[in-house]
Amino acid sequence: MSVQRVCVLGSTGSIGENTLDVISRHPDTLSVYALSAHSRMQKLAEQAGQTRAKIVIVPTDQARAQFLQAWTGAGPRPEIRVGAQALVDTVADTEVTTVMAAIVGAAGLPSALAAARAGKRVLLANKEALVAAGGLFMRTVRESGAELLPIDSEHNAIFQCMPQSGRATAPTAAARGVRRLLLTASGGPFRTTELDLLPGVTPDQACAHPNWSMGRKISVDSATMLNKGLEVIEAHWLFAMPVNQIQVVIHPQSVVHSMVEYEDGSILAQLGQPDMRTPIAYGLGFPERIDSGVGLLQLTALGRLDFEEPNLERFPCLRLSFDALRAGQAACVALNAANEIAVDCFLKQQIRYTEIARVIETCLNRIAGVPDSGLDSLDDVMALDAHTRSIASELCLLKT
Ligand code: NAD
Ligand code: MG
Protein backbone atom coordinates (compact mmCIF):
# COMPACT_ATOMS: atom_id res chain seq x y z
CA MET A 1 0.00 0.00 0.00
CA SER A 2 1.34 3.47 -0.84
CA VAL A 3 1.50 6.15 1.85
CA GLN A 4 -1.68 8.13 2.39
CA ARG A 5 -1.40 11.78 3.44
CA VAL A 6 -4.46 12.54 5.48
CA CYS A 7 -6.27 15.78 6.19
CA VAL A 8 -8.19 15.39 9.46
CA LEU A 9 -10.93 18.02 9.62
CA GLY A 10 -12.25 18.36 13.17
CA SER A 11 -9.17 16.66 14.65
CA THR A 12 -9.87 17.73 18.24
CA GLY A 13 -13.30 16.07 18.28
CA SER A 14 -14.25 12.54 19.18
CA ILE A 15 -13.90 11.18 15.62
CA GLY A 16 -10.79 13.29 15.02
CA GLU A 17 -9.00 11.90 18.08
CA ASN A 18 -9.95 8.34 17.19
CA THR A 19 -8.66 8.93 13.67
CA LEU A 20 -5.28 10.12 14.95
CA ASP A 21 -5.14 7.08 17.22
CA VAL A 22 -5.57 4.72 14.23
CA ILE A 23 -3.13 6.70 12.06
CA SER A 24 -0.47 6.52 14.81
CA ARG A 25 -0.59 2.70 14.60
CA HIS A 26 0.50 2.71 10.94
CA PRO A 27 3.49 5.04 10.55
CA ASP A 28 4.63 3.28 7.36
CA THR A 29 1.40 3.76 5.42
CA LEU A 30 -0.49 6.68 7.02
CA SER A 31 0.72 10.21 7.67
CA VAL A 32 -0.97 13.44 8.71
CA TYR A 33 -0.86 16.31 6.22
CA ALA A 34 -3.28 18.77 7.87
CA LEU A 35 -5.35 19.14 11.02
CA SER A 36 -8.24 21.52 11.71
CA ALA A 37 -10.15 22.59 14.81
CA HIS A 38 -12.63 25.28 15.77
CA SER A 39 -11.65 25.54 19.45
CA ARG A 40 -9.22 23.89 21.93
CA MET A 41 -6.06 25.34 20.37
CA GLN A 42 -3.93 23.79 23.11
CA LYS A 43 -5.13 20.36 22.03
CA LEU A 44 -4.58 21.19 18.37
CA ALA A 45 -1.02 22.32 19.10
CA GLU A 46 -0.31 19.03 20.93
CA GLN A 47 -1.74 17.02 18.05
CA ALA A 48 0.23 18.99 15.47
CA GLY A 49 3.43 18.43 17.43
CA GLN A 50 2.84 14.69 17.78
CA THR A 51 1.75 14.03 14.21
CA ARG A 52 4.20 16.47 12.57
CA ALA A 53 1.31 17.93 10.56
CA LYS A 54 2.44 20.26 7.77
CA ILE A 55 -0.63 22.51 8.06
CA VAL A 56 -3.15 23.48 10.72
CA ILE A 57 -6.39 25.31 9.98
CA VAL A 58 -7.93 27.51 12.67
CA PRO A 59 -11.08 29.67 12.54
CA THR A 60 -9.82 33.16 13.43
CA ASP A 61 -6.72 35.31 13.93
CA GLN A 62 -7.35 35.09 17.67
CA ALA A 63 -7.27 31.28 17.47
CA ARG A 64 -4.06 31.60 15.46
CA ALA A 65 -2.49 33.61 18.29
CA GLN A 66 -3.66 30.99 20.82
CA PHE A 67 -2.17 28.23 18.70
CA LEU A 68 1.18 30.04 18.50
CA GLN A 69 1.19 30.54 22.27
CA ALA A 70 0.41 26.86 22.86
CA TRP A 71 2.95 25.52 20.34
CA THR A 72 5.84 23.64 21.98
CA GLY A 73 6.49 21.04 19.28
CA ALA A 74 10.02 19.75 18.78
CA GLY A 75 9.83 19.63 14.98
CA PRO A 76 9.16 22.46 12.53
CA ARG A 77 6.05 24.50 13.31
CA PRO A 78 3.19 23.83 10.85
CA GLU A 79 1.94 26.47 8.47
CA ILE A 80 -1.18 28.06 10.00
CA ARG A 81 -4.11 28.78 7.71
CA VAL A 82 -7.11 30.80 8.91
CA GLY A 83 -10.85 30.67 8.15
CA ALA A 84 -13.51 28.48 6.58
CA GLN A 85 -12.19 29.02 3.04
CA ALA A 86 -8.84 27.58 4.13
CA LEU A 87 -10.62 24.28 4.91
CA VAL A 88 -12.06 24.18 1.40
CA ASP A 89 -8.71 25.07 -0.18
CA THR A 90 -6.54 22.72 1.87
CA VAL A 91 -8.49 19.52 1.13
CA ALA A 92 -7.77 20.11 -2.56
CA ASP A 93 -3.98 20.43 -2.09
CA THR A 94 -2.18 18.01 -4.42
CA GLU A 95 -0.31 16.45 -1.49
CA VAL A 96 -3.60 15.28 0.09
CA THR A 97 -4.73 11.74 -0.74
CA THR A 98 -7.36 11.27 1.96
CA VAL A 99 -9.75 13.54 3.86
CA MET A 100 -11.44 12.64 7.13
CA ALA A 101 -14.54 14.88 7.21
CA ALA A 102 -15.23 14.98 10.96
CA ILE A 103 -16.44 18.52 11.57
CA VAL A 104 -19.78 18.50 13.37
CA GLY A 105 -22.89 19.95 11.70
CA ALA A 106 -23.65 21.62 8.37
CA ALA A 107 -20.48 23.69 8.95
CA GLY A 108 -18.67 20.61 7.63
CA LEU A 109 -20.52 20.54 4.32
CA PRO A 110 -18.39 22.96 2.22
CA SER A 111 -15.09 21.23 3.04
CA ALA A 112 -16.51 17.70 2.65
CA LEU A 113 -17.94 18.70 -0.72
CA ALA A 114 -14.63 20.28 -1.73
CA ALA A 115 -12.83 17.02 -0.89
CA ALA A 116 -15.31 15.14 -3.08
CA ARG A 117 -14.90 17.67 -5.89
CA ALA A 118 -11.11 17.30 -5.71
CA GLY A 119 -11.50 13.54 -6.24
CA LYS A 120 -9.91 12.49 -2.96
CA ARG A 121 -10.56 9.44 -0.81
CA VAL A 122 -13.28 10.92 1.41
CA LEU A 123 -13.91 9.32 4.78
CA LEU A 124 -17.29 10.77 5.64
CA ALA A 125 -18.19 11.04 9.33
CA ASN A 126 -20.06 14.32 8.85
CA LYS A 127 -23.54 12.92 8.17
CA GLU A 128 -25.06 16.43 8.14
CA ALA A 129 -23.38 17.00 4.74
CA LEU A 130 -25.46 14.24 3.15
CA VAL A 131 -28.63 15.27 4.96
CA ALA A 132 -28.39 18.84 3.71
CA ALA A 133 -27.03 18.18 0.22
CA GLY A 134 -27.19 14.45 -0.52
CA GLY A 135 -28.02 14.80 -4.23
CA LEU A 136 -25.32 17.39 -4.87
CA PHE A 137 -22.77 15.47 -2.83
CA MET A 138 -23.33 12.11 -4.55
CA ARG A 139 -23.37 13.74 -7.98
CA THR A 140 -20.06 15.42 -7.19
CA VAL A 141 -18.56 12.10 -6.07
CA ARG A 142 -19.65 10.41 -9.29
CA GLU A 143 -18.39 13.21 -11.52
CA SER A 144 -15.00 13.63 -9.85
CA GLY A 145 -14.31 9.93 -9.30
CA ALA A 146 -13.74 10.52 -5.58
CA GLU A 147 -13.70 7.42 -3.39
CA LEU A 148 -16.40 7.80 -0.76
CA LEU A 149 -16.15 5.61 2.34
CA PRO A 150 -18.84 5.95 5.02
CA ILE A 151 -17.50 6.21 8.57
CA ASP A 152 -20.77 6.44 10.50
CA SER A 153 -20.79 2.98 12.09
CA GLU A 154 -24.18 1.94 10.66
CA HIS A 155 -23.28 2.96 7.11
CA ASN A 156 -19.85 1.45 7.40
CA ALA A 157 -21.54 -1.80 8.48
CA ILE A 158 -23.94 -1.66 5.53
CA PHE A 159 -21.06 -0.89 3.18
CA GLN A 160 -19.25 -3.96 4.47
CA CYS A 161 -22.39 -6.10 3.98
CA MET A 162 -23.07 -4.89 0.43
CA PRO A 163 -21.84 -6.93 -2.52
CA GLN A 164 -18.71 -5.45 -4.13
CA SER A 165 -20.80 -4.03 -6.97
CA GLY A 166 -23.11 -2.32 -4.52
CA ARG A 167 -20.56 -0.02 -2.95
CA ALA A 168 -21.38 3.59 -2.17
CA THR A 169 -21.45 5.12 -5.61
CA ALA A 170 -23.58 2.46 -7.35
CA PRO A 171 -26.86 3.71 -8.82
CA THR A 172 -29.62 1.55 -7.31
CA ALA A 173 -29.69 -0.93 -4.48
CA ALA A 174 -32.66 -2.88 -5.86
CA ALA A 175 -30.63 -4.10 -8.84
CA ARG A 176 -28.27 -5.84 -6.48
CA GLY A 177 -30.94 -7.97 -4.85
CA VAL A 178 -31.09 -5.86 -1.74
CA ARG A 179 -34.55 -5.79 -0.17
CA ARG A 180 -33.99 -3.54 2.84
CA LEU A 181 -31.38 -1.80 4.93
CA LEU A 182 -31.82 -2.42 8.66
CA LEU A 183 -30.29 0.41 10.67
CA THR A 184 -29.69 -0.45 14.29
CA ALA A 185 -30.07 2.11 17.09
CA SER A 186 -29.26 1.75 20.77
CA GLY A 187 -32.31 3.75 21.87
CA GLY A 188 -29.98 6.05 23.83
CA PRO A 189 -30.12 6.94 27.52
CA PHE A 190 -33.92 7.46 27.59
CA ARG A 191 -35.04 4.21 25.96
CA THR A 192 -36.96 3.17 29.05
CA THR A 193 -37.34 6.50 30.92
CA GLU A 194 -40.95 7.32 31.93
CA LEU A 195 -42.33 9.67 29.26
CA ASP A 196 -43.47 12.27 31.80
CA LEU A 197 -39.92 12.60 33.12
CA LEU A 198 -38.49 13.57 29.70
CA PRO A 199 -39.25 17.33 29.95
CA GLY A 200 -37.00 17.51 33.02
CA VAL A 201 -33.90 15.65 31.77
CA THR A 202 -30.59 17.56 31.84
CA PRO A 203 -27.93 17.94 29.14
CA ASP A 204 -25.55 15.70 31.09
CA GLN A 205 -28.19 12.96 31.32
CA ALA A 206 -28.87 13.28 27.58
CA CYS A 207 -25.14 13.05 26.81
CA ALA A 208 -24.60 9.95 28.99
CA HIS A 209 -24.87 7.46 26.13
CA PRO A 210 -25.06 3.86 27.35
CA ASN A 211 -22.59 2.42 24.78
CA TRP A 212 -20.76 5.07 22.73
CA SER A 213 -18.51 7.95 23.75
CA MET A 214 -19.12 10.85 21.32
CA GLY A 215 -19.29 14.65 20.98
CA ARG A 216 -22.14 16.38 22.81
CA LYS A 217 -24.24 17.31 19.77
CA ILE A 218 -24.42 13.77 18.39
CA SER A 219 -24.97 12.43 21.92
CA VAL A 220 -28.14 14.54 22.27
CA ASP A 221 -29.14 13.47 18.75
CA SER A 222 -28.79 9.86 19.88
CA ALA A 223 -31.01 10.51 22.89
CA THR A 224 -33.77 12.01 20.71
CA MET A 225 -33.06 9.49 17.92
CA LEU A 226 -32.84 12.42 15.51
CA ASN A 227 -29.39 10.93 14.91
CA LYS A 228 -31.02 7.79 13.54
CA GLY A 229 -33.29 9.99 11.43
CA LEU A 230 -30.24 11.74 9.95
CA GLU A 231 -28.76 8.30 9.34
CA VAL A 232 -31.88 7.13 7.47
CA ILE A 233 -31.44 10.12 5.15
CA GLU A 234 -27.70 9.42 4.92
CA ALA A 235 -28.38 5.77 3.98
CA HIS A 236 -30.92 6.85 1.38
CA TRP A 237 -28.25 8.89 -0.42
CA LEU A 238 -25.25 6.63 0.09
CA PHE A 239 -26.94 3.46 -1.10
CA ALA A 240 -29.63 4.92 -3.40
CA MET A 241 -32.27 3.23 -1.27
CA PRO A 242 -35.93 4.39 -1.23
CA VAL A 243 -37.21 5.52 2.16
CA ASN A 244 -39.70 2.65 2.50
CA GLN A 245 -36.84 0.13 2.20
CA ILE A 246 -34.98 1.48 5.22
CA GLN A 247 -36.01 0.19 8.61
CA VAL A 248 -34.82 1.29 12.05
CA VAL A 249 -34.45 -1.43 14.68
CA ILE A 250 -33.65 -0.76 18.32
CA HIS A 251 -30.77 -2.94 19.49
CA PRO A 252 -29.71 -1.85 22.98
CA GLN A 253 -26.34 -3.65 23.03
CA SER A 254 -24.92 -1.71 20.00
CA VAL A 255 -22.99 -4.75 18.81
CA VAL A 256 -24.76 -5.37 15.50
CA HIS A 257 -23.89 -2.12 13.75
CA SER A 258 -26.46 -2.56 10.95
CA MET A 259 -27.66 -5.12 8.41
CA VAL A 260 -28.53 -5.67 4.76
CA GLU A 261 -31.52 -7.85 3.91
CA TYR A 262 -31.51 -9.57 0.50
CA GLU A 263 -34.30 -10.82 -1.76
CA ASP A 264 -33.50 -14.45 -0.97
CA GLY A 265 -34.20 -13.93 2.75
CA SER A 266 -30.56 -13.62 3.85
CA ILE A 267 -29.61 -10.90 6.29
CA LEU A 268 -25.93 -9.94 6.49
CA ALA A 269 -24.78 -8.09 9.61
CA GLN A 270 -21.52 -6.53 10.77
CA LEU A 271 -20.74 -6.95 14.46
CA GLY A 272 -18.07 -5.48 16.67
CA GLN A 273 -17.43 -3.51 19.81
CA PRO A 274 -18.99 -0.04 19.87
CA ASP A 275 -15.71 1.74 19.10
CA MET A 276 -15.41 4.14 16.16
CA ARG A 277 -11.83 3.10 15.50
CA THR A 278 -13.18 0.00 13.69
CA PRO A 279 -15.03 1.91 10.93
CA ILE A 280 -12.25 4.52 10.83
CA ALA A 281 -9.60 1.81 10.31
CA TYR A 282 -11.81 0.19 7.66
CA GLY A 283 -11.96 3.50 5.78
CA LEU A 284 -8.25 4.22 6.13
CA GLY A 285 -7.17 0.71 5.20
CA PHE A 286 -9.72 -0.04 2.46
CA PRO A 287 -9.64 -2.45 0.71
CA GLU A 288 -7.24 -4.04 3.25
CA ARG A 289 -8.08 -4.70 6.90
CA ILE A 290 -5.69 -2.97 9.29
CA ASP A 291 -5.23 -2.91 13.07
CA SER A 292 -7.60 -0.45 14.77
CA GLY A 293 -6.61 -1.00 18.40
CA VAL A 294 -10.12 -2.29 19.14
CA GLY A 295 -10.35 -5.42 21.28
CA LEU A 296 -12.19 -8.57 20.30
CA LEU A 297 -15.91 -8.97 20.77
CA GLN A 298 -16.59 -11.72 23.33
CA LEU A 299 -19.91 -13.15 22.15
CA THR A 300 -20.23 -15.64 24.98
CA ALA A 301 -19.68 -12.92 27.59
CA LEU A 302 -22.35 -10.88 25.84
CA GLY A 303 -24.80 -13.80 25.95
CA ARG A 304 -27.70 -12.23 24.05
CA LEU A 305 -28.66 -9.68 21.41
CA ASP A 306 -32.05 -7.92 21.64
CA PHE A 307 -34.09 -6.16 18.95
CA GLU A 308 -37.26 -4.09 19.25
CA GLU A 309 -39.44 -1.58 17.33
CA PRO A 310 -38.80 2.12 18.04
CA ASN A 311 -41.70 3.90 19.75
CA LEU A 312 -42.45 7.06 17.74
CA GLU A 313 -44.27 8.68 20.66
CA ARG A 314 -41.09 8.47 22.69
CA PHE A 315 -38.95 9.48 19.70
CA PRO A 316 -40.92 12.10 17.71
CA CYS A 317 -37.67 13.27 16.04
CA LEU A 318 -37.44 9.92 14.26
CA ARG A 319 -40.93 10.40 12.83
CA LEU A 320 -40.04 13.96 11.76
CA SER A 321 -36.95 12.68 9.95
CA PHE A 322 -38.92 10.14 7.93
CA ASP A 323 -41.45 12.91 7.14
CA ALA A 324 -38.62 15.21 6.00
CA LEU A 325 -37.07 12.58 3.73
CA ARG A 326 -40.47 11.93 2.14
CA ALA A 327 -41.08 15.69 1.75
CA GLY A 328 -37.77 16.36 -0.05
CA GLN A 329 -34.50 18.21 0.19
CA ALA A 330 -35.73 21.55 1.56
CA ALA A 331 -37.30 19.71 4.48
CA CYS A 332 -34.07 17.78 5.10
CA VAL A 333 -32.01 20.99 5.14
CA ALA A 334 -34.51 22.51 7.60
CA LEU A 335 -34.66 19.39 9.77
CA ASN A 336 -30.91 19.48 10.23
CA ALA A 337 -30.55 23.24 10.72
CA ALA A 338 -33.45 23.47 13.19
CA ASN A 339 -32.04 20.55 15.13
CA GLU A 340 -28.57 22.09 15.36
CA ILE A 341 -30.01 25.27 16.88
CA ALA A 342 -32.43 23.43 19.19
CA VAL A 343 -29.72 21.06 20.46
CA ASP A 344 -27.35 23.95 21.07
CA CYS A 345 -30.05 25.79 23.08
CA PHE A 346 -30.85 22.61 25.02
CA LEU A 347 -27.15 22.12 25.85
CA LYS A 348 -27.06 25.72 27.11
CA GLN A 349 -30.20 24.95 29.17
CA GLN A 350 -32.23 27.55 27.29
CA ILE A 351 -34.95 25.10 26.22
CA ARG A 352 -36.23 21.79 27.58
CA TYR A 353 -35.31 18.47 26.01
CA THR A 354 -38.86 17.91 24.75
CA GLU A 355 -38.84 21.31 22.98
CA ILE A 356 -36.23 20.03 20.51
CA ALA A 357 -38.84 18.09 18.53
CA ARG A 358 -41.33 20.98 18.73
CA VAL A 359 -38.83 23.48 17.34
CA ILE A 360 -37.99 21.14 14.46
CA GLU A 361 -41.64 20.46 13.67
CA THR A 362 -42.50 24.18 13.62
CA CYS A 363 -39.55 24.91 11.33
CA LEU A 364 -40.59 22.12 8.97
CA ASN A 365 -44.09 23.61 8.82
CA ARG A 366 -42.73 27.11 8.17
CA ILE A 367 -40.57 26.07 5.19
CA ALA A 368 -43.16 23.64 3.78
CA GLY A 369 -43.69 25.78 0.63
CA VAL A 370 -40.00 26.06 -0.30
CA PRO A 371 -39.41 24.12 -3.55
CA ASP A 372 -36.50 21.67 -3.89
CA SER A 373 -35.84 23.02 -7.37
CA GLY A 374 -34.03 26.05 -5.89
CA LEU A 375 -31.48 23.92 -4.03
CA ASP A 376 -29.05 22.95 -6.78
CA SER A 377 -25.94 24.64 -5.44
CA LEU A 378 -24.06 24.80 -2.17
CA ASP A 379 -24.98 28.50 -1.83
CA ASP A 380 -28.70 27.73 -2.14
CA VAL A 381 -28.45 25.03 0.51
CA MET A 382 -26.49 27.25 2.90
CA ALA A 383 -29.01 30.07 2.42
CA LEU A 384 -31.94 27.84 3.41
CA ASP A 385 -29.84 26.48 6.27
CA ALA A 386 -29.25 30.04 7.54
CA HIS A 387 -32.91 31.00 7.07
CA THR A 388 -34.06 27.98 9.09
CA ARG A 389 -31.50 28.72 11.81
CA SER A 390 -32.94 32.19 12.28
CA ILE A 391 -36.49 30.79 12.57
CA ALA A 392 -35.31 28.15 15.04
CA SER A 393 -33.34 30.68 17.11
CA GLU A 394 -36.42 32.87 17.43
CA LEU A 395 -38.55 29.90 18.47
CA CYS A 396 -35.99 28.93 21.11
CA LEU A 397 -35.90 32.51 22.44
CA LEU A 398 -39.69 32.48 22.80
CA LYS A 399 -39.42 29.35 24.92
CA THR A 400 -36.88 30.74 27.40
P1 NAD B 1 -17.11 16.71 18.28
O1 NAD B 1 -18.01 17.79 18.77
O2 NAD B 1 -16.45 15.81 19.26
O3 NAD B 1 -15.96 17.35 17.34
C1 NAD B 1 -16.26 18.26 16.33
C2 NAD B 1 -15.00 18.80 15.66
O4 NAD B 1 -15.41 19.79 14.70
C3 NAD B 1 -14.04 19.51 16.63
O5 NAD B 1 -12.71 19.33 16.20
C4 NAD B 1 -14.44 20.99 16.47
O6 NAD B 1 -13.38 21.90 16.79
C5 NAD B 1 -14.80 21.06 14.99
N1 NAD B 1 -15.81 22.09 14.72
C6 NAD B 1 -16.93 22.37 15.43
N2 NAD B 1 -17.61 23.39 14.86
C7 NAD B 1 -16.92 23.76 13.76
C8 NAD B 1 -17.10 24.77 12.76
N3 NAD B 1 -18.15 25.60 12.78
N4 NAD B 1 -16.18 24.87 11.77
C9 NAD B 1 -15.10 24.05 11.74
N5 NAD B 1 -14.87 23.08 12.66
C10 NAD B 1 -15.77 22.94 13.66
O7 NAD B 1 -17.97 15.85 17.22
P2 NAD B 1 -17.83 14.28 16.87
O8 NAD B 1 -18.63 13.49 17.84
O9 NAD B 1 -16.41 13.94 16.62
O10 NAD B 1 -18.64 14.23 15.50
C11 NAD B 1 -18.10 14.73 14.28
C12 NAD B 1 -18.99 14.30 13.13
O11 NAD B 1 -18.96 12.89 13.03
C13 NAD B 1 -20.46 14.69 13.31
O12 NAD B 1 -20.99 15.01 12.06
C14 NAD B 1 -21.08 13.42 13.83
O13 NAD B 1 -22.45 13.30 13.50
C15 NAD B 1 -20.27 12.36 13.12
N6 NAD B 1 -20.21 11.07 13.81
C16 NAD B 1 -19.65 10.99 15.05
C17 NAD B 1 -19.60 9.77 15.72
C18 NAD B 1 -18.95 9.64 17.07
O14 NAD B 1 -18.81 8.54 17.57
N7 NAD B 1 -18.50 10.71 17.71
C19 NAD B 1 -20.14 8.63 15.11
C20 NAD B 1 -20.70 8.75 13.83
C21 NAD B 1 -20.72 9.97 13.19
MG1 MG C 1 -24.10 6.27 13.67
PDB file of C-alpha atoms and ligand atoms in Angstrom, residues 10-16 36-39 87 101-105 107 125-128 151-153 212-218 227 231 276, ligand 1:
ATOM      1  CA  GLY A  10     -12.251  18.357  13.174  1.00  0.00           C
ATOM      2  CA  SER A  11      -9.175  16.665  14.646  1.00  0.00           C
ATOM      3  CA  THR A  12      -9.871  17.730  18.240  1.00  0.00           C
ATOM      4  CA  GLY A  13     -13.303  16.073  18.278  1.00  0.00           C
ATOM      5  CA  SER A  14     -14.251  12.541  19.185  1.00  0.00           C
ATOM      6  CA  ILE A  15     -13.901  11.176  15.621  1.00  0.00           C
ATOM      7  CA  GLY A  16     -10.786  13.294  15.020  1.00  0.00           C
ATOM      8  CA  SER A  36      -8.244  21.515  11.710  1.00  0.00           C
ATOM      9  CA  ALA A  37     -10.145  22.588  14.814  1.00  0.00           C
ATOM     10  CA  HIS A  38     -12.625  25.285  15.774  1.00  0.00           C
ATOM     11  CA  SER A  39     -11.655  25.542  19.452  1.00  0.00           C
ATOM     12  CA  LEU A  87     -10.619  24.281   4.915  1.00  0.00           C
ATOM     13  CA  ALA A 101     -14.536  14.880   7.206  1.00  0.00           C
ATOM     14  CA  ALA A 102     -15.235  14.975  10.962  1.00  0.00           C
ATOM     15  CA  ILE A 103     -16.439  18.520  11.565  1.00  0.00           C
ATOM     16  CA  VAL A 104     -19.780  18.496  13.368  1.00  0.00           C
ATOM     17  CA  GLY A 105     -22.887  19.950  11.702  1.00  0.00           C
ATOM     18  CA  ALA A 107     -20.483  23.690   8.951  1.00  0.00           C
ATOM     19  CA  ALA A 125     -18.194  11.036   9.330  1.00  0.00           C
ATOM     20  CA  ASN A 126     -20.058  14.322   8.854  1.00  0.00           C
ATOM     21  CA  LYS A 127     -23.543  12.920   8.168  1.00  0.00           C
ATOM     22  CA  GLU A 128     -25.063  16.428   8.137  1.00  0.00           C
ATOM     23  CA  ILE A 151     -17.501   6.209   8.567  1.00  0.00           C
ATOM     24  CA  ASP A 152     -20.774   6.439  10.499  1.00  0.00           C
ATOM     25  CA  SER A 153     -20.790   2.984  12.091  1.00  0.00           C
ATOM     26  CA  TRP A 212     -20.760   5.068  22.735  1.00  0.00           C
ATOM     27  CA  SER A 213     -18.508   7.948  23.750  1.00  0.00           C
ATOM     28  CA  MET A 214     -19.122  10.850  21.323  1.00  0.00           C
ATOM     29  CA  GLY A 215     -19.294  14.646  20.982  1.00  0.00           C
ATOM     30  CA  ARG A 216     -22.144  16.384  22.815  1.00  0.00           C
ATOM     31  CA  LYS A 217     -24.241  17.308  19.773  1.00  0.00           C
ATOM     32  CA  ILE A 218     -24.421  13.766  18.388  1.00  0.00           C
ATOM     33  CA  ASN A 227     -29.394  10.929  14.911  1.00  0.00           C
ATOM     34  CA  GLU A 231     -28.764   8.296   9.341  1.00  0.00           C
ATOM     35  CA  MET A 276     -15.406   4.140  16.157  1.00  0.00           C
TER      36      MET A 276
HETATM   37  P1  NAD B   1     -17.114  16.707  18.277  1.00  0.00           P
HETATM   38  O1  NAD B   1     -18.005  17.789  18.769  1.00  0.00           O
HETATM   39  O2  NAD B   1     -16.453  15.814  19.259  1.00  0.00           O
HETATM   40  O3  NAD B   1     -15.963  17.353  17.343  1.00  0.00           O
HETATM   41  C1  NAD B   1     -16.257  18.256  16.332  1.00  0.00           C
HETATM   42  C2  NAD B   1     -15.000  18.799  15.658  1.00  0.00           C
HETATM   43  O4  NAD B   1     -15.406  19.790  14.697  1.00  0.00           O
HETATM   44  C3  NAD B   1     -14.040  19.514  16.630  1.00  0.00           C
HETATM   45  O5  NAD B   1     -12.712  19.332  16.201  1.00  0.00           O
HETATM   46  C4  NAD B   1     -14.436  20.991  16.469  1.00  0.00           C
HETATM   47  O6  NAD B   1     -13.383  21.896  16.788  1.00  0.00           O
HETATM   48  C5  NAD B   1     -14.801  21.056  14.995  1.00  0.00           C
HETATM   49  N1  NAD B   1     -15.806  22.090  14.716  1.00  0.00           N
HETATM   50  C6  NAD B   1     -16.927  22.374  15.429  1.00  0.00           C
HETATM   51  N2  NAD B   1     -17.613  23.385  14.857  1.00  0.00           N
HETATM   52  C7  NAD B   1     -16.917  23.758  13.763  1.00  0.00           C
HETATM   53  C8  NAD B   1     -17.097  24.771  12.756  1.00  0.00           C
HETATM   54  N3  NAD B   1     -18.154  25.597  12.781  1.00  0.00           N
HETATM   55  N4  NAD B   1     -16.177  24.870  11.770  1.00  0.00           N
HETATM   56  C9  NAD B   1     -15.098  24.054  11.741  1.00  0.00           C
HETATM   57  N5  NAD B   1     -14.872  23.083  12.659  1.00  0.00           N
HETATM   58  C10 NAD B   1     -15.766  22.936  13.657  1.00  0.00           C
HETATM   59  O7  NAD B   1     -17.971  15.848  17.219  1.00  0.00           O
HETATM   60  P2  NAD B   1     -17.832  14.281  16.869  1.00  0.00           P
HETATM   61  O8  NAD B   1     -18.627  13.487  17.837  1.00  0.00           O
HETATM   62  O9  NAD B   1     -16.408  13.943  16.616  1.00  0.00           O
HETATM   63  O10 NAD B   1     -18.636  14.233  15.497  1.00  0.00           O
HETATM   64  C11 NAD B   1     -18.097  14.727  14.281  1.00  0.00           C
HETATM   65  C12 NAD B   1     -18.985  14.299  13.126  1.00  0.00           C
HETATM   66  O11 NAD B   1     -18.959  12.890  13.030  1.00  0.00           O
HETATM   67  C13 NAD B   1     -20.458  14.688  13.305  1.00  0.00           C
HETATM   68  O12 NAD B   1     -20.989  15.006  12.059  1.00  0.00           O
HETATM   69  C14 NAD B   1     -21.084  13.421  13.835  1.00  0.00           C
HETATM   70  O13 NAD B   1     -22.454  13.305  13.498  1.00  0.00           O
HETATM   71  C15 NAD B   1     -20.274  12.356  13.119  1.00  0.00           C
HETATM   72  N6  NAD B   1     -20.210  11.065  13.810  1.00  0.00           N
HETATM   73  C16 NAD B   1     -19.646  10.992  15.048  1.00  0.00           C
HETATM   74  C17 NAD B   1     -19.604   9.774  15.715  1.00  0.00           C
HETATM   75  C18 NAD B   1     -18.951   9.636  17.066  1.00  0.00           C
HETATM   76  O14 NAD B   1     -18.811   8.541  17.570  1.00  0.00           O
HETATM   77  N7  NAD B   1     -18.501  10.706  17.706  1.00  0.00           N
HETATM   78  C19 NAD B   1     -20.137   8.629  15.105  1.00  0.00           C
HETATM   79  C20 NAD B   1     -20.701   8.748  13.835  1.00  0.00           C
HETATM   80  C21 NAD B   1     -20.723   9.967  13.187  1.00  0.00           C
END
